[in-house]
C-alpha cells in the first residue's frame, strides 16, 4: 500500500546491492539557513558518493515517501517556505493527507528501515532538553533509536541539550552509544564533552560488525555512533556556553514549545555566532557522511 518513490540512483543501487546511506531533510529545511542549506545538502550527497556509497535523502512530497531525491527535488525542498517538520508522530498523517514534510532523525530512521537501508548520517540528534524536568521536552529521536534498527552517525548532541540526561535516557532505552576514535562523547561543535561515551570503536568495520551482531540477535533498536567534529573545525565549548544560555533564555521568553524549540535555538545560535556555528555544522555533517559510507560499505562486504 505504501508506494515508495525511489530516486533513480537509489533504485539502481538497491538493484545492484550497493551500499546506501540515508540522509534526513529537516536539517535542510529547519537546521540550516537558505541558501547554504541547498549547497550543503548537495555537497553531503557528493561526499557519500566520493566515499563509495549512494545517498538517499528522505522526505514526504505530496503525500509520497521519497527515498532519495532527484537534484531538482532537493533544491525545491531547500527553497520552500513553511515546510512541515515530520517526526514519528506526524509522518503517517502527512502522507495520508497528501502533505509535504521534511523528515527528522526519527522519521528518517522509519523511512530507512522501511526501504531496507541500515546506515544513516546526520549532524546532531535530538535529545533531552535543558529543563526537561519541568518541560518534559525529550526528542522522539531517542525512542526511535530504542526501537528501529538503523545505525545513526551524528556528532553527539548539541549543548542546547542536557547531555548527561540524554546519555541516561539512551542507556535506559538500550541504545549502544559508540564514540568513534575517542573515549569522550562529542558535543557537536566541540570534539569532546565532559562525559565519556559508554562504548568506543575505532573503525567503520568494527561499527558495522556490532550492527550486524545486533541484527543477528534480533534486537530491536539502532546504534548511535558519536563521531567527533574534526579538531580544526571545532568551536570551544566555553565560547559557546553563554551563547546557548542566552538563546535558551530567548526561547523561554518567547514561550517557544514543542517541535519549534530545536529550530528556534539553532537559528538564534547561528545569529549570535555570526554564522560560525554553521561553518562547524557543515564540517561535522560531511565528516559523518564519510564515516557512514564506510560503515555501509563494510556491511555490504559482509561485516
Ligand atoms: N539537532 C541539530 N540539527 C538539526 C536537528 C537537531 O543539531 O537539524 C533536527 C533533526 O532533524 C532532529 C530534530 O531529528 O531536529 C529534533 O527535533 P526535536 O528536538 O523537536 O525532536
Ligand atoms: Mn522536543
PDB file of N, CA, C and O and ligand atoms in Angstrom, residues 24-28 30-32 85-87 102-108 120 122-127 129 137-142 156-158 160-161 188-189 258-263 266 281 284, ligand 1:
ATOM      1  N   UNK A  24      18.724  12.793   6.396  1.00  0.00           N
ATOM      2  CA  UNK A  24      17.457  13.437   6.786  1.00  0.00           C
ATOM      3  C   UNK A  24      17.254  14.739   5.997  1.00  0.00           C
ATOM      4  O   UNK A  24      18.190  15.251   5.381  1.00  0.00           O
ATOM      5  N   UNK A  25      16.035  15.275   6.027  1.00  0.00           N
ATOM      6  CA  UNK A  25      15.799  16.547   5.344  1.00  0.00           C
ATOM      7  C   UNK A  25      15.423  17.689   6.279  1.00  0.00           C
ATOM      8  O   UNK A  25      15.446  18.846   5.851  1.00  0.00           O
ATOM      9  N   UNK A  26      15.136  17.421   7.548  1.00  0.00           N
ATOM     10  CA  UNK A  26      14.849  18.543   8.460  1.00  0.00           C
ATOM     11  C   UNK A  26      16.070  19.428   8.621  1.00  0.00           C
ATOM     12  O   UNK A  26      15.961  20.649   8.786  1.00  0.00           O
ATOM     13  N   UNK A  27      17.247  18.827   8.545  1.00  0.00           N
ATOM     14  CA  UNK A  27      18.477  19.625   8.624  1.00  0.00           C
ATOM     15  C   UNK A  27      18.512  20.647   7.475  1.00  0.00           C
ATOM     16  O   UNK A  27      19.043  21.741   7.619  1.00  0.00           O
ATOM     17  N   UNK A  28      17.902  20.316   6.342  1.00  0.00           N
ATOM     18  CA  UNK A  28      17.878  21.221   5.185  1.00  0.00           C
ATOM     19  C   UNK A  28      16.828  22.326   5.386  1.00  0.00           C
ATOM     20  O   UNK A  28      17.086  23.503   5.116  1.00  0.00           O
ATOM     21  N   UNK A  30      14.971  23.061   8.350  1.00  0.00           N
ATOM     22  CA  UNK A  30      14.852  23.693   9.667  1.00  0.00           C
ATOM     23  C   UNK A  30      16.188  23.815  10.405  1.00  0.00           C
ATOM     24  O   UNK A  30      16.252  24.431  11.458  1.00  0.00           O
ATOM     25  N   UNK A  31      17.231  23.158   9.878  1.00  0.00           N
ATOM     26  CA  UNK A  31      18.501  23.122  10.614  1.00  0.00           C
ATOM     27  C   UNK A  31      19.536  24.096  10.100  1.00  0.00           C
ATOM     28  O   UNK A  31      20.466  24.450  10.816  1.00  0.00           O
ATOM     29  N   UNK A  32      19.408  24.512   8.847  1.00  0.00           N
ATOM     30  CA  UNK A  32      20.383  25.432   8.259  1.00  0.00           C
ATOM     31  C   UNK A  32      19.652  26.495   7.457  1.00  0.00           C
ATOM     32  O   UNK A  32      18.625  26.216   6.844  1.00  0.00           O
ATOM     33  N   UNK A  85       7.799  19.965   9.615  1.00  0.00           N
ATOM     34  CA  UNK A  85       8.840  19.123  10.212  1.00  0.00           C
ATOM     35  C   UNK A  85       8.149  17.840  10.655  1.00  0.00           C
ATOM     36  O   UNK A  85       7.275  17.858  11.523  1.00  0.00           O
ATOM     37  N   UNK A  86       8.509  16.748  10.007  1.00  0.00           N
ATOM     38  CA  UNK A  86       7.783  15.497  10.203  1.00  0.00           C
ATOM     39  C   UNK A  86       8.605  14.517  11.039  1.00  0.00           C
ATOM     40  O   UNK A  86       9.698  14.120  10.651  1.00  0.00           O
ATOM     41  N   UNK A  87       8.062  14.163  12.186  1.00  0.00           N
ATOM     42  CA  UNK A  87       8.708  13.166  13.039  1.00  0.00           C
ATOM     43  C   UNK A  87       7.794  11.938  13.135  1.00  0.00           C
ATOM     44  O   UNK A  87       6.830  11.824  12.366  1.00  0.00           O
ATOM     45  N   UNK A 102       9.579  17.606   5.777  1.00  0.00           N
ATOM     46  CA  UNK A 102      10.970  17.189   5.904  1.00  0.00           C
ATOM     47  C   UNK A 102      11.069  16.229   7.084  1.00  0.00           C
ATOM     48  O   UNK A 102      10.435  16.441   8.118  1.00  0.00           O
ATOM     49  N   UNK A 103      11.858  15.179   6.935  1.00  0.00           N
ATOM     50  CA  UNK A 103      11.926  14.151   7.969  1.00  0.00           C
ATOM     51  C   UNK A 103      13.014  14.458   9.000  1.00  0.00           C
ATOM     52  O   UNK A 103      14.129  14.815   8.664  1.00  0.00           O
ATOM     53  N   UNK A 104      12.660  14.287  10.264  1.00  0.00           N
ATOM     54  CA  UNK A 104      13.623  14.380  11.369  1.00  0.00           C
ATOM     55  C   UNK A 104      14.443  13.086  11.418  1.00  0.00           C
ATOM     56  O   UNK A 104      14.225  12.157  10.632  1.00  0.00           O
ATOM     57  N   UNK A 105      15.328  13.016  12.396  1.00  0.00           N
ATOM     58  CA  UNK A 105      16.084  11.773  12.599  1.00  0.00           C
ATOM     59  C   UNK A 105      15.118  10.608  12.800  1.00  0.00           C
ATOM     60  O   UNK A 105      15.258   9.540  12.181  1.00  0.00           O
ATOM     61  N   UNK A 106      14.107  10.791  13.659  1.00  0.00           N
ATOM     62  CA  UNK A 106      13.176   9.686  13.940  1.00  0.00           C
ATOM     63  C   UNK A 106      12.461   9.242  12.659  1.00  0.00           C
ATOM     64  O   UNK A 106      12.420   8.041  12.344  1.00  0.00           O
ATOM     65  N   UNK A 107      11.901  10.182  11.912  1.00  0.00           N
ATOM     66  CA  UNK A 107      11.155   9.817  10.697  1.00  0.00           C
ATOM     67  C   UNK A 107      12.083   9.258   9.622  1.00  0.00           C
ATOM     68  O   UNK A 107      11.695   8.366   8.856  1.00  0.00           O
ATOM     69  N   UNK A 108      13.309   9.762   9.566  1.00  0.00           N
ATOM     70  CA  UNK A 108      14.264   9.244   8.576  1.00  0.00           C
ATOM     71  C   UNK A 108      14.632   7.801   8.908  1.00  0.00           C
ATOM     72  O   UNK A 108      14.793   6.964   8.007  1.00  0.00           O
ATOM     73  N   UNK A 120      22.710   5.642   8.458  1.00  0.00           N
ATOM     74  CA  UNK A 120      22.136   6.986   8.299  1.00  0.00           C
ATOM     75  C   UNK A 120      23.128   8.004   8.872  1.00  0.00           C
ATOM     76  O   UNK A 120      23.657   7.812   9.959  1.00  0.00           O
ATOM     77  N   UNK A 122      23.802  12.101   9.913  1.00  0.00           N
ATOM     78  CA  UNK A 122      23.205  13.403  10.174  1.00  0.00           C
ATOM     79  C   UNK A 122      24.200  14.280  10.905  1.00  0.00           C
ATOM     80  O   UNK A 122      25.374  13.914  11.039  1.00  0.00           O
ATOM     81  N   UNK A 123      23.740  15.468  11.388  1.00  0.00           N
ATOM     82  CA  UNK A 123      24.605  16.339  12.172  1.00  0.00           C
ATOM     83  C   UNK A 123      24.500  15.977  13.640  1.00  0.00           C
ATOM     84  O   UNK A 123      25.377  15.333  14.210  1.00  0.00           O
ATOM     85  N   UNK A 124      23.394  16.378  14.238  1.00  0.00           N
ATOM     86  CA  UNK A 124      23.168  16.057  15.643  1.00  0.00           C
ATOM     87  C   UNK A 124      21.790  15.483  15.822  1.00  0.00           C
ATOM     88  O   UNK A 124      20.867  15.844  15.087  1.00  0.00           O
ATOM     89  N   UNK A 125      21.633  14.608  16.800  1.00  0.00           N
ATOM     90  CA  UNK A 125      20.304  14.059  17.080  1.00  0.00           C
ATOM     91  C   UNK A 125      19.583  14.960  18.072  1.00  0.00           C
ATOM     92  O   UNK A 125      20.192  15.767  18.773  1.00  0.00           O
ATOM     93  N   UNK A 126      18.279  14.825  18.122  1.00  0.00           N
ATOM     94  CA  UNK A 126      17.518  15.453  19.195  1.00  0.00           C
ATOM     95  C   UNK A 126      17.778  14.682  20.485  1.00  0.00           C
ATOM     96  O   UNK A 126      18.242  13.541  20.453  1.00  0.00           O
ATOM     97  N   UNK A 127      17.478  15.304  21.629  1.00  0.00           N
ATOM     98  CA  UNK A 127      17.735  14.621  22.896  1.00  0.00           C
ATOM     99  C   UNK A 127      16.897  15.203  24.012  1.00  0.00           C
ATOM    100  O   UNK A 127      15.808  15.734  23.760  1.00  0.00           O
ATOM    101  N   UNK A 129      16.106  18.005  26.439  1.00  0.00           N
ATOM    102  CA  UNK A 129      16.403  19.435  26.520  1.00  0.00           C
ATOM    103  C   UNK A 129      16.733  19.866  27.940  1.00  0.00           C
ATOM    104  O   UNK A 129      16.296  19.239  28.908  1.00  0.00           O
ATOM    105  N   UNK A 137      10.509  17.982  27.714  1.00  0.00           N
ATOM    106  CA  UNK A 137      10.881  18.006  26.290  1.00  0.00           C
ATOM    107  C   UNK A 137      12.014  17.012  26.014  1.00  0.00           C
ATOM    108  O   UNK A 137      13.188  17.298  26.262  1.00  0.00           O
ATOM    109  N   UNK A 138      11.638  15.850  25.542  1.00  0.00           N
ATOM    110  CA  UNK A 138      12.589  14.794  25.180  1.00  0.00           C
ATOM    111  C   UNK A 138      12.284  14.396  23.743  1.00  0.00           C
ATOM    112  O   UNK A 138      11.155  14.047  23.409  1.00  0.00           O
ATOM    113  N   UNK A 139      13.295  14.468  22.868  1.00  0.00           N
ATOM    114  CA  UNK A 139      13.064  14.218  21.444  1.00  0.00           C
ATOM    115  C   UNK A 139      12.616  12.784  21.173  1.00  0.00           C
ATOM    116  O   UNK A 139      13.122  11.826  21.777  1.00  0.00           O
ATOM    117  N   UNK A 140      11.709  12.654  20.208  1.00  0.00           N
ATOM    118  CA  UNK A 140      11.283  11.329  19.747  1.00  0.00           C
ATOM    119  C   UNK A 140      12.440  10.559  19.110  1.00  0.00           C
ATOM    120  O   UNK A 140      12.363   9.338  18.957  1.00  0.00           O
ATOM    121  N   UNK A 141      13.524  11.281  18.763  1.00  0.00           N
ATOM    122  CA  UNK A 141      14.689  10.595  18.181  1.00  0.00           C
ATOM    123  C   UNK A 141      15.221   9.516  19.125  1.00  0.00           C
ATOM    124  O   UNK A 141      15.687   8.455  18.674  1.00  0.00           O
ATOM    125  N   UNK A 142      15.179   9.774  20.422  1.00  0.00           N
ATOM    126  CA  UNK A 142      15.759   8.819  21.373  1.00  0.00           C
ATOM    127  C   UNK A 142      14.947   7.529  21.402  1.00  0.00           C
ATOM    128  O   UNK A 142      15.500   6.419  21.385  1.00  0.00           O
ATOM    129  N   UNK A 156      27.412  13.604  18.132  1.00  0.00           N
ATOM    130  CA  UNK A 156      26.946  13.731  19.504  1.00  0.00           C
ATOM    131  C   UNK A 156      25.685  14.569  19.514  1.00  0.00           C
ATOM    132  O   UNK A 156      24.891  14.538  18.577  1.00  0.00           O
ATOM    133  N   UNK A 157      25.494  15.321  20.564  1.00  0.00           N
ATOM    134  CA  UNK A 157      24.309  16.163  20.664  1.00  0.00           C
ATOM    135  C   UNK A 157      24.749  17.553  21.073  1.00  0.00           C
ATOM    136  O   UNK A 157      25.763  17.729  21.739  1.00  0.00           O
ATOM    137  N   UNK A 158      23.966  18.528  20.665  1.00  0.00           N
ATOM    138  CA  UNK A 158      24.313  19.919  20.947  1.00  0.00           C
ATOM    139  C   UNK A 158      24.175  20.250  22.411  1.00  0.00           C
ATOM    140  O   UNK A 158      23.344  19.680  23.100  1.00  0.00           O
ATOM    141  N   UNK A 160      22.693  22.609  23.487  1.00  0.00           N
ATOM    142  CA  UNK A 160      21.343  23.112  23.794  1.00  0.00           C
ATOM    143  C   UNK A 160      20.574  22.020  24.539  1.00  0.00           C
ATOM    144  O   UNK A 160      19.520  22.264  25.109  1.00  0.00           O
ATOM    145  N   UNK A 161      21.138  20.806  24.497  1.00  0.00           N
ATOM    146  CA  UNK A 161      20.521  19.679  25.201  1.00  0.00           C
ATOM    147  C   UNK A 161      21.266  19.434  26.510  1.00  0.00           C
ATOM    148  O   UNK A 161      22.385  19.890  26.709  1.00  0.00           O
ATOM    149  N   UNK A 188      28.929  17.997  19.545  1.00  0.00           N
ATOM    150  CA  UNK A 188      28.545  18.679  18.309  1.00  0.00           C
ATOM    151  C   UNK A 188      29.621  19.651  17.862  1.00  0.00           C
ATOM    152  O   UNK A 188      30.534  19.257  17.167  1.00  0.00           O
ATOM    153  N   UNK A 189      29.546  20.943  18.230  1.00  0.00           N
ATOM    154  CA  UNK A 189      30.528  21.931  17.766  1.00  0.00           C
ATOM    155  C   UNK A 189      31.896  21.720  18.407  1.00  0.00           C
ATOM    156  O   UNK A 189      32.873  22.277  17.967  1.00  0.00           O
ATOM    157  N   UNK A 258       7.339  22.642  22.022  1.00  0.00           N
ATOM    158  CA  UNK A 258       7.110  21.549  21.076  1.00  0.00           C
ATOM    159  C   UNK A 258       8.185  21.482  20.010  1.00  0.00           C
ATOM    160  O   UNK A 258       9.363  21.730  20.254  1.00  0.00           O
ATOM    161  N   UNK A 259       7.760  21.170  18.806  1.00  0.00           N
ATOM    162  CA  UNK A 259       8.745  20.938  17.746  1.00  0.00           C
ATOM    163  C   UNK A 259       9.416  22.218  17.261  1.00  0.00           C
ATOM    164  O   UNK A 259      10.365  22.163  16.496  1.00  0.00           O
ATOM    165  N   UNK A 260       8.919  23.367  17.705  1.00  0.00           N
ATOM    166  CA  UNK A 260       9.539  24.633  17.296  1.00  0.00           C
ATOM    167  C   UNK A 260      10.819  24.924  18.090  1.00  0.00           C
ATOM    168  O   UNK A 260      11.628  25.758  17.681  1.00  0.00           O
ATOM    169  N   UNK A 261      11.021  24.234  19.208  1.00  0.00           N
ATOM    170  CA  UNK A 261      12.142  24.586  20.098  1.00  0.00           C
ATOM    171  C   UNK A 261      13.493  24.415  19.402  1.00  0.00           C
ATOM    172  O   UNK A 261      14.309  25.347  19.366  1.00  0.00           O
ATOM    173  N   UNK A 262      13.752  23.232  18.837  1.00  0.00           N
ATOM    174  CA  UNK A 262      15.077  22.974  18.255  1.00  0.00           C
ATOM    175  C   UNK A 262      15.385  23.935  17.093  1.00  0.00           C
ATOM    176  O   UNK A 262      16.450  24.570  17.097  1.00  0.00           O
ATOM    177  N   UNK A 263      14.487  24.104  16.094  1.00  0.00           N
ATOM    178  CA  UNK A 263      14.799  25.062  15.020  1.00  0.00           C
ATOM    179  C   UNK A 263      15.029  26.478  15.539  1.00  0.00           C
ATOM    180  O   UNK A 263      15.913  27.186  15.046  1.00  0.00           O
ATOM    181  N   UNK A 266      18.551  26.692  17.096  1.00  0.00           N
ATOM    182  CA  UNK A 266      19.593  26.622  16.062  1.00  0.00           C
ATOM    183  C   UNK A 266      19.729  27.965  15.340  1.00  0.00           C
ATOM    184  O   UNK A 266      20.831  28.441  15.084  1.00  0.00           O
ATOM    185  N   UNK A 281      29.057  23.269  11.673  1.00  0.00           N
ATOM    186  CA  UNK A 281      27.988  22.308  11.391  1.00  0.00           C
ATOM    187  C   UNK A 281      28.226  21.605  10.051  1.00  0.00           C
ATOM    188  O   UNK A 281      28.086  20.387   9.930  1.00  0.00           O
ATOM    189  N   UNK A 284      31.135  19.053  10.285  1.00  0.00           N
ATOM    190  CA  UNK A 284      30.844  17.797  11.006  1.00  0.00           C
ATOM    191  C   UNK A 284      29.860  16.916  10.237  1.00  0.00           C
ATOM    192  O   UNK A 284      29.976  15.681  10.277  1.00  0.00           O
TER     193      UNK A 284
HETATM  194  N1  LIG B   1      19.901  18.851  16.029  1.00  0.00           N
HETATM  195  C1  LIG B   1      20.756  19.512  15.228  1.00  0.00           C
HETATM  196  N2  LIG B   1      20.367  19.872  13.979  1.00  0.00           N
HETATM  197  C2  LIG B   1      19.130  19.547  13.495  1.00  0.00           C
HETATM  198  C3  LIG B   1      18.254  18.816  14.345  1.00  0.00           C
HETATM  199  C4  LIG B   1      18.671  18.502  15.584  1.00  0.00           C
HETATM  200  O1  LIG B   1      21.867  19.780  15.650  1.00  0.00           O
HETATM  201  O2  LIG B   1      18.809  19.897  12.344  1.00  0.00           O
HETATM  202  C5  LIG B   1      16.909  18.383  13.815  1.00  0.00           C
HETATM  203  C6  LIG B   1      16.960  16.893  13.418  1.00  0.00           C
HETATM  204  O3  LIG B   1      16.100  16.692  12.319  1.00  0.00           O
HETATM  205  C7  LIG B   1      16.387  16.196  14.646  1.00  0.00           C
HETATM  206  C8  LIG B   1      15.343  17.202  15.074  1.00  0.00           C
HETATM  207  O4  LIG B   1      15.838  14.933  14.386  1.00  0.00           O
HETATM  208  O5  LIG B   1      15.937  18.472  14.846  1.00  0.00           O
HETATM  209  C9  LIG B   1      14.963  17.026  16.517  1.00  0.00           C
HETATM  210  O6  LIG B   1      13.890  17.838  16.811  1.00  0.00           O
HETATM  211  P1  LIG B   1      13.133  17.694  18.216  1.00  0.00           P
HETATM  212  O7  LIG B   1      14.137  18.181  19.236  1.00  0.00           O
HETATM  213  O8  LIG B   1      11.954  18.593  18.081  1.00  0.00           O
HETATM  214  O9  LIG B   1      12.777  16.247  18.377  1.00  0.00           O
END
